[in-house]
Amino acid sequence: MSHDKTKKQAELIREISGVNPYKCMKCGKCSASCPSFNEMDIKPHQFVSYVLNDDLEALVNSKSLWKCLSCFACIERCPRDVKPGKLVDAARQLVVRERGGDFLSADEIPEKLDPELPQQLLVSAFRRYRR
Amino acid sequence: MQRIGVFVCHCGSNIAATVDVKKVVEIVRNEPGVVHAEDYQYMCSEAGQALIAKAIAEKNLSGIVVCSCSPRMHEATFRKAAERAGLNPYMVEIANIREHCSWIHKNVEEATEKAVILARAAIAKVNLNAPLKAGESRVTKRALVIGGGIAGIQTALDIADAGYEVDIVEKTPSIGGRMSQLDKTFPTLDCSACILTPKMVEAAAHEKITIYTYSEVEKVSGFVGDFTVDIRKKARSVDMDKCTGCGVCQEKCPSKKTPSEFNRGLGNRSAIYTPFAQAIPNVPVIDRDACIKFKTGKCGICSKVCQAGAIDYEQKDEIVTEKYGAIVVATGFDTIKLDKYDEYAYNQSKDVITSLELERVMNAAGPTKGHLERLSDGKHPKNIVFIQCVGSRCSDDRGKPYCSKICCMYTAKHAMLIRDKYPDVNVTVFYIDVRTPGKNFDEFYRRAVEDYGVNYIKGQVGKVAPQPDGSLLVQGVDLLDNKQILMEADMVVLATVIEPDPSVRKIATMLTASIDTNNFLTESHAKLRPVESPTAGVFLSGVCQGPKDIPETVAQAGAAAVKAIGLLAKDKLLTNPCTAKPDELLCNGCSACANVCPYGAITYETKLINDHGIREERRVAQVNNALCQGCGACTVTCPSGAMDLQGFSNRQIIAEVDAICR
């Protein structure tokens, strides 16, 4: 990733999440609360550093994004209003919004199909995750 | 027309490096009214002041402008110099060309231009200055100390030792405060009661000290040197003169189910009680909400067993009105309620306690007689987890944004005392930072780690989960090892953030003393006037001003006492002449000024006014010059322009603005 692009992405993450990463005091309460801590390669308390250092490539490619359960324990308990869960959410948005991303193939559809699922969802999923 | 002298200071290179002072002198020389202008390296020095005096005498100056640092720094210096040279001190104006100019600019040309503009404004103001004379007010030689903890006791003792009468008002039944609840004190580990109770006794026995316990300040009026205070002595239901303090009433009282405030609710007390055995005065009070006699009309056992006949169910609250010259606030602190911290299970488990509760548990006179045991089942704990910064350093709506300052040290103390007495107990401390500045403080903490084997883990606890077997599962993180930790504990101790005692809000309002967003009382100057409230005659002692430990509290208590003594030692006070002055002809009697006055300095009076030949009774504003602090709130509120501030009149301010905009 080019430097400018990362910089822009870092800004985008701050904008989407509404998080000011400078407020973090590295207390670790997010990591102490996280039920997926052991599954994550980048730990919740480290998210902030990646955003601050504009190291977005590592964050976006991290397993952690997809291991986060969105249980919001970190958001609930963060004493500094940093709320790492929001950063994860924003990073996921960033990935999802990426043009040309290929997150869904037609071959996977049959196994994911659920009779309860409305048709529109499939169509919108294709629009969103395949460009 | 004034004859004005302008004196431009270099302040070494502080001003001269960014402002062309010679150029400033040359330009302001031509301003209207200016008959003299010169520059000097250090105008505040003796030689600089001599230059000013010489110019005043030789050029017969009627006003001067000093272009230098902030008036907060040296206005008083230059006013005194002018006064010595025969000039009215209020004919001196300061143009702040350091903080407001040279320090904040880099470009010499622009900074010089701004310095000239600032000088012009000051010159324009001096042109309209009139000599002012400070008034006088009397000083009542008696001090009031609100709060009977270690801060209040120390302040009262110091003031009393200087020979002045002091009254202590304490809202609980005994003096002693938080310190009386502590077991041991850091960093020397001496027992809190052993060093506090002698001071309590000394205060009680001091002929200059009067102690009002179970009493609250109800009303404050007046001003520095001359406050009038109503103190409500709540009905004790026990005659203080008759009671011998034998304690039989407390033993026999059948109502014993009220949680003891002194033991932080960890044990019960009787309805008639003294908070603790060493209470001063050693006279119980009847808690009328818990007393069977007051609730049902039947009982009266305490009265029957009292040999001295001291029980008085008919006793009423009593209001004592007293005059004071100085008031010291020493209202102390409490820990916050932990209702919003569900993750620590404080409300779910008896074995999750605050550090202040642990003090009671460790104390020989506490609910467990000093034995370390779980409050749920009385079992000896094997693993204790301490969690730091519970509610401290929070920018969310659950806690407080500040550091409580004392927790790192008392936790090291608790950890060490436990390891010393019970070497079989494992002690783990989860911390964010260990903050131990202070004499022998870091050594103390290192001793806990190195000599006592306390396990310090950098990281926080996310959740404490009570288990069916009664143990507590603690989920935390070790940030240095980057590992999540799951450990079993028998007890969890929370270093809960401290906050100013809630009573301080009401007291601050009565005193018109300002408080900050965290309800700590604001000091007049954070560095140079740390024990004085911006409200004249009100001083601050102890944690009501900000978090501090016992040594700091005692030091500050002494400092507050000295400031109070300095005030009481004076027979008369000079009042600030820059006060509000109403033009009675313009005043329409609307009371807008009285409503906004933060000092209660404005009253209204109906008097005969001669308005250009029309004589009529009118309701007009009157300003008490001793109360008025010259804040100017009334002058901007007055709809008819009747209120003006002497020394800062509307005309003078407009002249300054005009000079700046010219």
Coordinates of N, CA, C and O in Angstrom, one line a residue, chain A residues 28-72:
Chain A
G28 N -5.2 -1.7 29.0 CA -5.4 -3.1 28.6 C -6.8 -3.7 29.0 O -7.0 -4.9 28.9
K29 N -7.7 -2.8 29.4 CA -9.0 -3.4 29.9 C -9.7 -4.1 28.7 O -10.4 -5.0 29.0
C30 N -9.5 -3.6 27.5 CA -10.1 -4.2 26.3 C -9.6 -5.6 26.2 O -10.4 -6.6 26.0
S31 N -8.3 -5.8 26.2 CA -7.8 -7.1 26.1 C -8.1 -8.0 27.3 O -8.3 -9.2 27.1
A32 N -8.3 -7.4 28.4 CA -8.6 -8.2 29.6 C -10.1 -8.7 29.5 O -10.5 -9.7 30.1
S33 N -10.9 -7.9 28.7 CA -12.3 -8.3 28.6 C -12.6 -9.2 27.4 O -13.7 -9.8 27.4
C34 N -11.7 -9.2 26.5 CA -12.0 -9.8 25.2 C -12.2 -11.3 25.2 O -11.2 -12.0 25.6
P35 N -13.3 -11.9 24.8 CA -13.5 -13.3 24.8 C -12.7 -14.0 23.7 O -12.5 -15.2 23.7
S36 N -12.3 -13.3 22.7 CA -11.6 -13.9 21.5 C -10.1 -13.6 21.6 O -9.4 -13.8 20.6
F37 N -9.6 -13.1 22.7 CA -8.2 -12.7 22.8 C -7.3 -13.7 22.3 O -6.4 -13.4 21.5
N38 N -7.5 -15.0 22.7 CA -6.5 -16.0 22.3 C -6.5 -16.4 20.8 O -5.6 -16.9 20.3
E39 N -7.6 -16.0 20.1 CA -7.7 -16.3 18.7 C -7.1 -15.2 17.9 O -6.9 -15.3 16.7
M40 N -6.8 -14.1 18.5 CA -6.4 -12.9 17.7 C -4.9 -12.8 17.6 O -4.2 -13.1 18.5
D41 N -4.5 -12.4 16.4 CA -3.0 -12.1 16.2 C -2.7 -10.7 16.7 O -1.7 -10.5 17.4
I42 N -3.5 -9.8 16.3 CA -3.3 -8.4 16.9 C -4.3 -8.3 18.0 O -5.5 -8.5 17.8
K43 N -3.8 -8.0 19.2 CA -4.7 -8.0 20.4 C -5.5 -6.7 20.5 O -5.0 -5.6 20.0
P44 N -6.6 -6.7 21.1 CA -7.5 -5.4 21.1 C -6.7 -4.2 21.6 O -6.9 -3.1 20.9
H45 N -5.9 -4.3 22.6 CA -5.2 -3.1 23.1 C -4.2 -2.6 22.1 O -3.7 -1.4 22.2
Q46 N -3.8 -3.4 21.0 CA -2.8 -3.0 20.1 C -3.5 -2.3 18.9 O -2.8 -1.7 18.1
F47 N -4.8 -2.5 18.7 CA -5.4 -1.9 17.5 C -5.1 -0.4 17.4 O -4.8 0.1 16.4
V48 N -5.2 0.3 18.6 CA -4.9 1.7 18.6 C -3.6 2.1 18.0 O -3.5 3.0 17.2
S49 N -2.5 1.3 18.4 CA -1.2 1.6 17.9 C -1.1 1.5 16.4 O -0.5 2.3 15.7
Y50 N -1.8 0.5 15.8 CA -1.8 0.3 14.4 C -2.4 1.5 13.6 O -1.9 2.0 12.6
V51 N -3.5 2.0 14.2 CA -4.1 3.2 13.6 C -3.2 4.4 13.8 O -3.0 5.2 12.8
L52 N -2.6 4.6 15.0 CA -1.8 5.7 15.2 C -0.6 5.7 14.3 O -0.1 6.8 13.9
N53 N 0.0 4.5 14.1 CA 1.2 4.4 13.3 C 0.9 4.3 11.8 O 1.8 4.0 11.0
D54 N -0.4 4.5 11.4 CA -0.8 4.3 10.0 C -0.4 3.0 9.4 O -0.1 2.8 8.3
D55 N -0.3 2.0 10.3 CA 0.0 0.6 9.8 C -1.3 -0.2 9.5 O -1.6 -1.1 10.1
L56 N -1.9 0.3 8.5 CA -3.3 -0.2 8.2 C -3.2 -1.5 7.5 O -4.1 -2.4 7.7
E57 N -2.2 -1.8 6.7 CA -2.1 -3.0 6.0 C -2.2 -4.2 6.9 O -3.0 -5.1 6.7
A58 N -1.4 -4.1 8.0 CA -1.3 -5.2 8.9 C -2.7 -5.4 9.6 O -3.1 -6.5 9.8
L59 N -3.3 -4.3 10.0 CA -4.6 -4.4 10.7 C -5.7 -4.9 9.8 O -6.4 -5.8 10.2
V60 N -5.7 -4.5 8.5 CA -6.7 -4.9 7.6 C -6.6 -6.4 7.3 O -7.6 -7.1 7.1
N61 N -5.3 -6.8 7.2 CA -5.1 -8.3 6.9 C -5.1 -9.1 8.1 O -4.9 -10.4 8.0
S62 N -5.3 -8.5 9.3 CA -5.2 -9.3 10.5 C -6.4 -10.3 10.7 O -7.6 -9.9 10.3
K63 N -6.1 -11.4 11.3 CA -7.2 -12.4 11.6 C -8.2 -11.8 12.6 O -9.4 -12.1 12.6
S64 N -7.7 -10.9 13.4 CA -8.5 -10.4 14.5 C -9.8 -9.8 14.1 O -10.8 -9.9 14.8
L65 N -9.8 -9.1 12.9 CA -11.0 -8.5 12.4 C -12.1 -9.4 12.4 O -13.3 -9.1 12.7
W66 N -11.8 -10.7 12.0 CA -12.9 -11.6 11.8 C -13.1 -12.5 13.0 O -14.0 -13.4 13.0
K67 N -12.2 -12.4 14.0 CA -12.4 -13.1 15.2 C -13.2 -12.4 16.2 O -13.7 -12.9 17.2
C68 N -13.2 -11.0 16.0 CA -14.0 -10.2 17.0 C -15.5 -10.6 16.9 O -16.0 -10.7 15.8
L69 N -16.0 -10.8 18.1 CA -17.4 -11.3 18.1 C -18.4 -10.1 18.2 O -19.6 -10.3 18.3
S70 N -17.9 -8.9 18.2 CA -18.7 -7.7 18.4 C -19.6 -7.9 19.7 O -20.8 -7.5 19.7
C71 N -19.0 -8.4 20.7 CA -19.7 -8.5 22.0 C -19.8 -7.2 22.7 O -20.6 -7.0 23.6
F72 N -18.9 -6.2 22.3 CA -18.9 -4.9 22.8 C -18.5 -4.8 24.3 O -18.7 -3.8 24.9

